[in-house]
Amino acid sequence: MTATAPPFGPPPSVPAIRRPLAAAGLLAALLCVVFGLLLAVAGPASAHAALTGSDPQDGAVVTTAPKQVTLTFSEQVALGKGSIRILDPNGKRADTEAAPLDLHGGSTVKYGVALHTGLPDGTYTVAWQAVSADSHPVSGAFTFSIGAPSETTVALPDNEAGGGLVGTLYGIARYAAYAGFIVLAGGVAFVLACWQRGAGARPLQRLVVRGWMTLTAATLAMLLLRNPYTGSGELADAFDLDGLQAVLDTKPGAALVSRLLLLGASALFIAVLFGAYAKREDEREKKDLTFGLATGGAVIAAGIAGTWALAEHASTGIQPGIAMPVDVLHLLAVATWLGGLAALLVALYRTPDVTADAVRRFSRIAFCSVLVVVATGIYQSWRQLGSWSALTDTGYGQLLLVKVGLVAVLVGVASFSRRWTGRLATGGGETVTAGTAAGGTAAAGTEDLTEETTDTRAAEAESEVEAEAEAEAEAEAAPASLSGDSTAQDPARAVQLARQKAAVATAEKKRVRDADPDRSGLRRSVLAEVGVAVALLAVTTILTSTEPGRTEEEAARASNAAAAPAASGPVNLTLPFDTGGKNGRGTVRVDIDPGRTGTNALHLRIEDTSGKAMDVPEVKLALTLESKDIGPLPLVPVRLTEGHWASTGLQIPMAGDWTVAVTVRTSDIDQTTVDKNVKIG
């Protein structure tokens, strides 16, 4: 029993049996490399909400103990009891250990903690940890001093929140969740929109079910790891029931629980798709069922995609009302494109009769998906970057450039796939297997029989090496078994012969299929696409854990504004005055050195109208920082010589635009106050 040579050229030089194994090995190696790179760069999650200011400021020296310490953030954060800790020089708590006070005002995000009264002088450490509005943990620490700096036993933490083993495991779960969703949604879309007969193909069924299992397991892992990921960082706390309850009360926790509920609905959907739908023969009924499944599947997929949009980047920043549905559309388009690629790859390698028409349909759908991905990606990039400079000056922008490059490579490889698809479409074969090639009498003669043995064919496709060997052995035994009338009286023998014929037919179809150079070219091209898609997904996962460029730049601007840096060097002021009395006119000259936060030396000189040193009964000085509601801070300098006063203990608690006010008294009743603004940093 022989088959005619395929119409698309001679058989390839590499044995057809080894190709799937080699391709699978290549893809597995690529997965390992990308996964290793993902682990290598998976450090602590970058801050998405940034600390833009504090009172007292980092490194500030204050003359008296403040009643409270306040922290200002670039965006909304979640704080709990113990999120802000103030430690004295001995490492003991200096705050009241109560929950942080909400001090929001307008668009300012500010929290404060009250301090104990009567705190001694020395250096105090402020350690804080919070959860950003886009679900990522943030943390930091700084110091300030009361009276004067001192030695402290408190060591500032050298690791950020969300790091360590828990952070690595959480990052792996995030990657697995994205991959599972893409395979699940994209595989179902490929079956319903491109190849409905594929609902009965075991390899595609296994692909979709494994996508569902991966997404479910990853979601459960993220839910358990959420408490230590945003809190202690200890893996054992993953099973803390109180911590789990606290997670369920948060927006990310609610999103994860919603995802699990939607995955329960998707399990029923998959059961119908691969059960009743796959077995449906009536075309009209199947068409109606296709519409219903497509509608229901789209709703479930959109709901699952919405769980990411609800709790991550899209839910914060500017235009969240637009960004969230755009993010859902972006995820669905990515899943349709990349998940469909995975399904097509499995179909090309593992199913013997995927049609060229199915490949053409997917090519068109993939093209539309790419357009949607590009359009929604441009909007997301504008929203997250905010400026062209952020594209190169921020980590988010640099990762985005890598992602754009990978998308460009993926589109380039896809263009080759479209060419192979076009060759299949013009080659005269309606099936990619070339099973209808002229002269293929063995395959054609057993078409009805192979239709009745779908399970057998699927099993053979799963293990091609075993199928080839069995087919050859049974092909030799078949002619000797076909003679005689014993089969009519022996049902078991008839079943055995039917299996032999089906095996022969499957082997012949597979030989013709693997000899098709167009199909082989398409398989290699799709395999390359899937490899690039794996790398693209890794970069995307890292990107979602990176602080957006817009947030990073805004936080830097706010921090610089809060610091209000001044021109370097000592501060020199000239203030004319007139008390209104006899000899009441003159000039005050104020020198502050070094002119920055901390301890400064002040020299004050008073001259009359002729420029000579002038003595006065009294001179006082006060500093006020109105933007931070600090002051007036009084200072009475000591007279050194005629017309010269000084103080070596002037304390500037923080940088800013200070008002320096000098009060001069020239007689018992004649005095005046003059002031001037100056930046001290």
XYZ file of C-alpha atoms in Angstrom:
681
model
C 0.000 0.000 0.000
C 1.749 3.204 -1.168
C 1.074 6.900 -1.389
C 1.895 9.358 -4.108
C 4.694 11.853 -3.459
C 3.495 15.164 -2.050
C 2.872 17.960 -4.567
C 5.027 20.541 -2.736
C 8.483 19.029 -3.241
C 10.719 16.220 -2.017
C 10.811 15.042 1.566
C 13.071 17.042 3.878
C 16.445 15.648 4.793
C 15.796 15.538 8.530
C 13.691 12.537 9.553
C 10.134 13.615 10.189
C 9.948 11.672 13.426
C 12.853 13.590 14.950
C 11.648 17.041 14.015
C 8.961 17.432 16.682
C 11.396 16.190 19.318
C 14.105 18.587 18.158
C 11.661 21.487 18.005
C 10.303 20.692 21.446
C 13.845 20.518 22.810
C 14.700 23.887 21.256
C 11.600 25.504 22.695
C 12.277 23.988 26.130
C 15.848 25.310 26.060
C 14.601 28.768 25.110
C 12.081 28.671 27.939
C 14.839 27.770 30.417
C 17.094 30.597 29.193
C 14.344 33.215 29.370
C 13.173 31.924 32.737
C 16.749 32.167 34.024
C 17.009 35.740 32.785
C 13.723 36.523 34.493
C 15.053 35.190 37.800
C 18.329 37.045 37.334
C 16.636 40.426 37.019
C 13.806 39.690 39.436
C 14.928 41.899 42.295
C 12.659 43.746 44.681
C 9.711 45.390 43.042
C 10.529 48.989 42.160
C 8.634 51.658 44.022
C 5.455 52.781 42.292
C 4.550 55.271 45.018
C 7.529 57.373 46.080
C 8.247 59.319 49.248
C 8.373 62.939 48.117
C 8.798 64.684 51.450
C 8.882 64.398 55.216
C 8.775 66.565 58.297
C 11.397 66.533 59.744
C 13.359 66.076 56.551
C 15.997 63.437 56.008
C 19.146 64.517 57.852
C 17.466 67.522 59.483
C 18.511 68.739 62.943
C 15.687 70.302 64.972
C 16.091 72.260 68.182
C 13.070 70.742 69.928
C 11.358 67.389 69.551
C 8.443 67.500 67.071
C 5.022 66.325 68.166
C 4.703 64.092 65.123
C 6.537 62.894 62.029
C 4.765 63.227 58.664
C 5.453 61.501 55.348
C 4.267 62.705 51.945
C 3.884 60.309 48.991
C 3.555 60.793 45.246
C 0.334 58.748 45.098
C -2.120 56.913 47.326
C -0.683 54.153 49.523
C -2.096 51.674 52.017
C -0.659 51.884 55.538
C -1.443 49.761 58.570
C -0.515 49.789 62.212
C 3.250 49.646 62.469
C 3.787 50.781 58.868
C 5.689 53.837 60.163
C 8.120 53.279 63.048
C 10.228 55.916 64.807
C 13.237 54.477 66.646
C 15.399 56.357 69.158
C 19.219 56.073 69.248
C 18.893 52.879 71.321
C 16.474 51.224 68.897
C 13.374 51.663 71.066
C 10.060 52.914 69.695
C 9.717 56.675 70.014
C 6.243 56.840 68.469
C 2.966 55.961 70.167
C 2.626 52.811 67.971
C -0.846 53.864 66.874
C -2.148 53.605 63.318
C -0.856 56.408 61.046
C -2.962 59.569 60.938
C -4.495 60.462 57.578
C -3.399 64.058 56.895
C -4.540 64.278 53.262
C -5.166 67.738 51.930
C -6.384 68.219 48.358
C -4.112 66.193 46.092
C -1.438 65.801 48.773
C -1.053 62.277 50.153
C 0.289 62.673 53.686
C 0.353 60.488 56.796
C 1.699 61.154 60.258
C 2.557 59.355 63.489
C 2.566 60.940 66.940
C 5.723 60.898 69.075
C 6.132 60.503 72.821
C 6.746 63.685 74.787
C 10.079 64.472 76.416
C 12.259 62.722 73.858
C 15.979 63.147 74.544
C 18.422 64.649 72.078
C 20.025 62.400 69.499
C 19.527 60.795 66.086
C 16.185 59.131 65.348
C 15.415 56.644 62.581
C 12.168 56.654 60.590
C 11.421 53.289 58.928
C 8.299 52.950 56.781
C 6.639 50.333 54.573
C 3.471 50.663 52.523
C 1.589 49.145 49.593
C 1.304 51.277 46.485
C -2.078 51.771 44.846
C -0.977 49.504 41.989
C -0.439 46.622 44.459
C 3.351 46.763 44.772
C 5.096 47.100 48.168
C 7.326 50.122 48.828
C 9.595 50.893 51.775
C 12.361 53.169 52.953
C 14.097 54.773 55.922
C 15.792 58.038 56.893
C 17.098 59.817 59.988
C 16.706 63.168 61.724
C 18.235 64.542 64.902
C 16.939 66.420 67.916
C 19.391 68.952 69.360
C 22.453 67.449 67.692
C 23.343 64.245 65.822
C 24.445 61.283 67.900
C 25.503 57.681 67.588
C 22.652 55.245 66.945
C 22.364 51.478 67.271
C 19.678 51.298 64.579
C 20.841 49.887 61.253
C 18.939 51.110 58.209
C 17.476 48.191 56.219
C 19.475 47.383 53.096
C 16.689 45.488 51.314
C 13.488 46.805 49.810
C 10.010 45.447 50.335
C 9.025 42.675 47.985
C 12.516 41.178 47.722
C 14.154 37.962 48.823
C 12.812 34.474 48.241
C 9.194 35.575 48.622
C 9.660 38.292 46.013
C 11.231 35.810 43.588
C 8.415 33.298 44.062
C 5.814 36.023 43.648
C 7.483 37.137 40.414
C 7.458 33.572 39.096
C 3.761 33.284 39.953
C 3.047 36.554 38.119
C 4.806 35.264 35.008
C 2.973 31.948 35.195
C -0.357 33.735 35.602
C 0.190 35.817 32.466
C 1.354 32.758 30.507
C -1.586 30.656 31.702
C -4.118 33.307 30.750
C -2.592 33.775 27.299
C -2.602 30.036 26.572
C -6.117 29.584 27.978
C -7.790 32.526 26.231
C -5.760 32.285 23.027
C -6.233 28.518 22.703
C -10.009 28.802 23.072
C -10.113 31.687 20.588
C -8.138 29.626 18.067
C -10.565 26.717 18.344
C -13.760 28.787 18.093
C -12.618 31.314 15.493
C -10.156 29.350 13.359
C -10.578 25.588 13.623
C -13.763 24.357 15.260
C -12.907 20.726 14.557
C -9.909 21.277 16.813
C -12.261 21.062 19.809
C -11.993 17.293 19.427
C -8.201 17.241 19.101
C -6.593 15.948 22.270
C -3.360 18.015 21.930
C -5.327 21.264 21.787
C -7.529 20.129 24.653
C -4.463 19.436 26.760
C -2.950 22.828 25.875
C -6.029 24.761 26.991
C -6.526 22.702 30.153
C -2.886 23.175 31.112
C -3.264 26.905 30.591
C -6.246 26.867 32.954
C -4.344 24.815 35.531
C -1.309 27.114 35.331
C -3.385 30.251 35.797
C -5.326 28.732 38.686
C -2.213 27.491 40.500
C -0.414 30.805 39.974
C -3.396 32.782 41.290
C -3.601 30.632 44.414
C 0.143 31.032 44.956
C -0.084 34.820 44.610
C -2.973 34.925 47.070
C -0.977 32.978 49.675
C 2.253 34.893 49.050
C 0.570 38.278 49.115
C 0.835 38.726 52.893
C 4.584 38.034 53.212
C 5.237 39.802 49.888
C 3.841 43.091 51.198
C 4.783 42.519 54.830
C 7.382 40.507 56.671
C 9.020 38.821 53.703
C 8.991 35.504 55.567
C 7.764 32.537 53.530
C 6.194 30.920 56.616
C 3.716 33.806 56.829
C 2.081 32.574 53.620
C -0.075 30.318 55.793
C -0.936 32.965 58.386
C -4.758 33.020 58.411
C -4.931 36.499 59.930
C -2.619 37.796 57.237
C -4.684 36.075 54.566
C -7.818 37.715 55.939
C -6.089 41.092 55.794
C -5.135 40.427 52.165
C -8.742 39.629 51.251
C -9.740 43.093 52.481
C -7.406 44.804 50.005
C -7.983 45.629 46.355
C -5.320 43.177 45.065
C -6.757 40.438 47.279
C -10.262 41.073 45.967
C -8.925 40.943 42.394
C -7.251 37.573 42.990
C -10.392 36.101 44.580
C -12.480 37.394 41.657
C -10.053 35.730 39.267
C -10.491 32.403 41.053
C -14.281 32.683 40.803
C -14.050 33.439 37.093
C -11.711 30.474 36.648
C -14.434 28.281 38.159
C -16.821 29.528 35.488
C -14.173 28.976 32.817
C -13.807 25.341 33.939
C -17.466 24.749 33.094
C -16.938 26.563 29.805
C -14.008 24.272 28.910
C -16.044 21.185 29.832
C -18.790 22.225 27.398
C -16.315 23.201 24.660
C -14.432 19.928 24.708
C -17.466 17.822 25.554
C -20.868 18.532 24.034
C -19.533 21.030 21.485
C -16.749 18.764 20.209
C -19.228 15.903 19.695
C -21.921 18.005 18.002
C -22.450 16.936 14.382
C -25.433 19.023 13.275
C -23.978 22.112 11.542
C -26.845 24.453 12.443
C -26.812 23.471 16.087
C -23.048 23.758 16.173
C -23.224 27.230 14.649
C -25.631 28.404 17.349
C -23.520 26.807 20.041
C -20.422 28.467 18.594
C -22.038 31.883 18.928
C -23.081 31.185 22.501
C -19.681 29.859 23.525
C -17.886 32.742 21.832
C -20.041 35.289 23.664
C -19.710 33.582 27.028
C -15.990 32.991 26.564
C -15.404 36.643 25.677
C -17.206 37.758 28.838
C -15.185 35.381 31.035
C -11.894 36.329 29.366
C -12.644 40.042 29.724
C -13.486 39.491 33.380
C -10.205 37.673 34.049
C -8.241 40.372 32.203
C -10.075 42.958 34.284
C -8.605 41.503 37.479
C -5.200 42.752 36.326
C -6.525 46.137 35.260
C -8.343 46.518 38.590
C -5.262 46.200 40.794
C -2.235 47.278 38.762
C -0.916 50.202 36.699
C -4.143 50.924 34.871
C -6.026 51.622 38.119
C -3.694 54.447 39.208
C -2.317 57.613 37.708
C -4.062 59.723 35.105
C -7.240 58.727 33.277
C -7.934 55.442 35.102
C -11.475 55.384 33.687
C -10.029 55.114 30.174
C -6.886 53.184 31.048
C -8.654 50.202 32.652
C -10.830 49.197 29.652
C -7.897 49.889 27.324
C -5.744 47.594 29.454
C -8.392 44.851 29.263
C -8.521 45.210 25.477
C -4.717 45.091 25.332
C -4.554 41.874 27.352
C -7.271 40.215 25.254
C -5.499 41.143 22.015
C -2.178 39.827 23.330
C -3.833 36.569 24.427
C -5.566 36.127 21.074
C -2.304 36.709 19.223
C 0.273 34.890 21.364
C -2.063 32.221 22.740
C -3.296 31.527 19.240
C 0.326 31.134 18.155
C 0.844 28.486 20.826
C -2.296 26.671 19.704
C -1.240 26.852 16.055
C 2.189 25.473 16.931
C 0.618 22.530 18.753
C -1.781 21.952 15.865
C 1.029 21.961 13.310
C 3.169 19.540 15.295
C 0.652 17.326 17.042
C -2.529 17.087 14.934
C -2.524 15.423 11.514
C -5.340 17.292 9.804
C -5.300 20.988 10.705
C -6.533 22.779 7.599
C -4.861 25.507 5.598
C -8.101 27.461 5.921
C -7.668 27.442 9.701
C -4.154 28.806 9.322
C -5.398 31.562 7.020
C -8.131 32.522 9.486
C -5.620 32.770 12.314
C -3.295 34.852 10.138
C -6.067 37.420 9.622
C -7.078 37.406 13.296
C -3.452 37.748 14.390
C -3.007 40.751 12.092
C -6.028 42.491 13.634
C -4.769 41.605 17.125
C -1.399 43.201 16.377
C -3.133 46.422 15.323
C -5.073 46.475 18.605
C -1.927 45.723 20.616
C -0.041 48.566 18.939
C -2.868 51.093 19.364
C -3.518 50.285 23.019
C 0.219 49.994 23.697
C 0.848 53.505 22.373
C -1.780 54.909 24.732
C -0.385 52.972 27.688
C 3.145 54.118 26.884
C 2.085 57.764 26.734
C 0.220 57.402 30.003
C 3.075 55.688 31.846
C 5.962 57.725 30.415
C 4.667 61.269 30.236
C 7.704 62.624 28.346
C 10.200 61.625 25.682
C 13.074 61.929 28.153
C 11.529 59.240 30.356
C 11.939 56.804 27.471
C 15.724 56.790 27.957
C 16.227 58.249 31.438
C 14.055 55.833 33.427
C 14.172 52.075 33.942
C 10.576 51.788 32.785
C 11.343 53.569 29.523
C 14.388 51.410 28.814
C 12.416 48.210 29.418
C 9.673 49.566 27.189
C 12.209 50.033 24.386
C 13.239 46.384 24.792
C 9.589 45.343 24.632
C 8.990 47.407 21.493
C 12.052 45.816 19.915
C 10.776 42.314 20.688
C 7.351 43.171 19.270
C 9.045 44.395 16.098
C 11.010 41.147 15.845
C 7.844 39.148 16.450
C 5.998 41.033 13.720
C 8.941 40.478 11.373
C 8.918 36.736 12.006
C 5.136 36.740 11.601
C 5.561 38.183 8.108
C 7.440 35.020 7.139
C 4.616 32.944 8.605
C 2.142 34.853 6.435
C 4.248 34.012 3.377
C 4.209 30.316 4.218
C 0.473 30.584 4.810
C 0.068 32.172 1.373
C 2.025 29.332 -0.231
C -0.203 26.799 1.474
C -3.266 28.665 0.229
C -2.041 28.654 -3.376
C -0.599 25.143 -3.314
C -3.910 23.532 -4.086
C -4.283 21.647 -0.825
C -7.166 22.353 1.500
C -5.447 20.604 4.387
C -2.001 21.353 5.686
C -1.421 17.624 5.905
C -1.681 17.092 2.138
C -3.845 14.143 3.013
C -5.888 14.728 -0.141
C -2.900 14.521 -2.470
C -3.573 12.761 -5.764
C -2.853 9.082 -5.570
C -3.133 8.936 -1.794
C -5.420 5.935 -2.051
C -4.506 4.511 1.309
C -5.517 7.642 3.158
C -8.595 8.240 1.005
C -9.793 4.652 1.232
C -9.818 4.768 5.003
C -11.171 8.285 5.499
C -14.450 7.116 6.982
C -12.652 4.689 9.208
C -10.260 7.298 10.548
C -13.179 9.614 11.244
C -14.540 6.942 13.580
C -11.225 6.491 15.368
C -10.441 10.043 16.461
C -9.176 8.925 19.835
C -6.776 6.448 18.233
C -5.421 9.105 15.878
C -4.973 11.588 18.710
C -3.071 9.040 20.765
C -0.866 8.261 17.759
C -0.221 11.958 17.210
C 0.845 12.347 20.825
C 3.586 9.746 20.490
C 4.728 9.871 16.867
C 7.710 7.592 17.308
C 5.561 4.764 18.636
C 2.931 5.398 15.959
C 5.487 5.122 13.157
C 6.899 1.832 14.395
C 3.476 0.331 15.034
C 2.193 1.453 11.643
C 5.077 -0.148 9.789
C 4.724 -3.450 11.660
C 0.975 -3.608 11.162
C 1.283 -2.560 7.519
C 3.373 -5.668 6.864
C 0.918 -7.901 8.709
C -2.208 -6.399 7.160
C -2.113 -8.061 3.675
C -1.868 -11.512 5.187
C -4.800 -10.763 7.426
C -7.123 -9.386 4.797
C -7.821 -12.742 3.155
C -10.316 -15.262 4.416
C -13.782 -15.038 5.764
C -12.846 -15.613 9.372
C -13.145 -11.914 10.121
C -16.838 -11.943 9.410
C -17.301 -14.514 12.157
C -14.773 -13.011 14.576
C -15.756 -9.494 15.759
C -12.539 -9.139 17.759
C -10.537 -9.855 14.623
C -12.564 -7.301 12.692
C -11.818 -4.645 15.313
C -8.136 -5.525 15.160
C -8.127 -5.159 11.376
C -9.887 -1.822 11.645
C -7.218 -0.585 14.013
C -4.514 -1.810 11.670
C -6.048 0.023 8.735
C -6.452 3.186 10.813
C -2.826 3.002 11.918
C -1.692 2.557 8.317
C -3.811 5.510 7.198
C -2.494 7.747 10.000
C 1.109 6.802 9.226
C 0.634 7.523 5.522
C -0.972 10.890 6.229
C 1.836 11.785 8.628
C 4.500 10.812 6.084
C 2.901 13.006 3.442
C 2.410 15.800 5.950
C 6.026 15.815 7.112
C 7.237 15.749 3.499
C 5.457 19.048 2.779
C 8.135 21.815 2.731
C 5.514 24.559 3.073
C 4.143 23.022 6.241
C 7.679 22.521 7.582
C 8.530 26.140 6.847
C 5.374 27.315 8.576
C 6.120 25.167 11.611
C 9.641 26.585 11.934
C 8.372 30.132 11.537
C 5.623 29.688 14.140
C 8.114 28.059 16.512
C 10.343 31.124 16.180
C 7.352 33.365 16.883
C 6.515 31.430 20.033
C 10.142 31.691 21.188
C 10.140 35.473 20.797
C 6.736 35.599 22.495
C 8.181 33.806 25.545
C 10.888 36.469 25.846
C 8.325 39.218 25.276
C 6.164 37.885 28.078
C 9.155 37.864 30.445
C 9.932 41.518 29.694
C 6.262 42.425 30.111
C 6.163 40.754 33.519
C 9.200 42.736 34.662
C 7.699 45.908 33.190
C 4.550 45.562 35.298
C 6.769 45.491 38.410
C 8.713 48.608 37.436
C 7.915 52.148 38.473
C 6.322 54.031 35.535
C 8.476 56.766 34.064
C 5.847 59.437 34.700
C 5.687 58.520 38.412
C 9.460 58.416 38.736
C 9.911 61.857 37.184
C 7.065 63.405 39.180
C 8.485 61.971 42.401
C 11.909 63.374 41.565
C 10.457 66.818 40.855
C 8.426 66.776 44.065
C 11.438 65.673 46.081
C 13.572 68.407 44.577
C 10.874 70.961 45.255
C 10.600 69.830 48.860
C 14.344 70.052 49.302
C 14.394 73.528 47.689
C 18.118 73.493 47.087
C 19.817 76.869 47.319
C 22.913 78.299 45.768
C 25.947 76.788 47.418
C 27.961 78.777 49.899
C 27.236 81.098 52.822
C 24.165 83.299 52.917
C 24.734 87.078 52.939
C 21.867 89.529 53.554
C 21.737 93.337 53.629
C 18.685 94.844 55.371
C 18.247 98.639 55.667
C 16.238 99.774 58.739
C 14.736 102.894 60.228
C 13.359 102.866 63.768
C 12.027 106.419 63.406
C 13.977 107.870 66.332
C 17.173 109.845 66.657
C 20.030 107.996 64.984
C 17.538 105.277 64.094
C 18.635 104.629 60.527
C 21.226 102.109 59.440
C 21.924 98.770 57.784
C 21.943 95.214 59.130
C 24.295 92.728 57.477
C 23.616 89.037 58.184
C 26.058 86.238 57.289
C 25.036 82.576 57.732
C 27.763 79.985 57.219
C 27.801 77.293 55.718
C 24.212 78.118 54.720
C 22.730 74.618 54.789
C 20.689 72.363 57.070
C 22.125 71.574 60.478
C 24.331 73.791 62.629
C 25.347 77.167 61.199
C 27.380 80.110 62.414
C 25.690 83.520 62.291
C 27.384 86.928 62.231
C 25.293 90.087 62.417
C 26.776 93.569 61.879
C 25.001 96.913 62.166
C 26.290 100.033 60.445
C 25.015 103.607 60.470
C 24.318 105.671 57.385
C 27.996 106.556 57.046
C 29.080 102.928 57.085
C 30.611 102.943 60.566
C 29.907 100.258 63.180
C 26.797 101.114 65.185
C 25.865 99.833 68.625
C 22.227 99.352 69.570
C 20.653 98.307 72.887
C 19.101 95.153 71.496
C 19.031 93.018 68.373
C 17.059 89.789 67.824
C 16.637 87.397 64.905
C 13.970 84.856 63.902
C 13.683 82.371 61.015
C 10.383 81.119 59.542
C 9.683 78.457 56.923
C 6.070 79.197 56.025
C 5.731 76.408 53.434
C 6.253 73.829 56.183
C 4.648 75.869 58.987
C 7.952 75.980 60.889
C 8.861 78.908 63.111
C 9.443 81.578 63.976
C 12.643 80.081 65.385
C 14.018 82.800 67.751
C 17.719 83.572 68.136
C 19.414 86.164 70.363
C 22.996 86.638 69.175
C 25.823 87.534 71.548
C 27.590 90.916 71.240
C 31.258 90.496 70.381
C 32.442 94.032 69.677
C 30.894 97.342 68.730
C 28.280 96.711 66.061
C 29.066 92.961 65.815
C 26.907 90.121 67.160
C 27.323 86.392 66.595
C 25.887 82.952 67.318
C 27.466 79.570 66.634
C 24.368 77.489 67.357
C 21.907 78.481 64.629
C 19.966 75.319 63.687
C 18.427 75.055 60.203
C 16.100 72.001 60.410
C 15.470 71.646 56.675
C 16.155 73.234 53.342
C 13.676 75.684 51.947
C 12.716 79.279 51.316
C 13.264 80.828 54.745
C 12.216 84.273 55.985
C 14.960 85.928 58.062
C 13.513 88.646 60.318
C 15.808 90.996 62.319
C 14.453 93.191 65.112
C 16.585 96.265 65.930
C 15.923 98.530 68.974
C 17.778 101.859 68.977
C 16.173 103.322 72.133
C 13.721 102.428 74.840
C 10.796 103.116 72.533
C 12.231 103.022 69.015
C 12.513 99.664 67.298
C 11.655 98.013 63.986
C 11.676 94.613 62.345
C 12.970 94.033 58.817
C 12.904 90.757 56.952
C 13.985 89.113 53.737
C 13.447 85.745 52.059
C 16.404 83.558 51.287
C 16.854 79.977 50.132
C 18.859 77.845 52.503
C 19.667 74.311 51.425
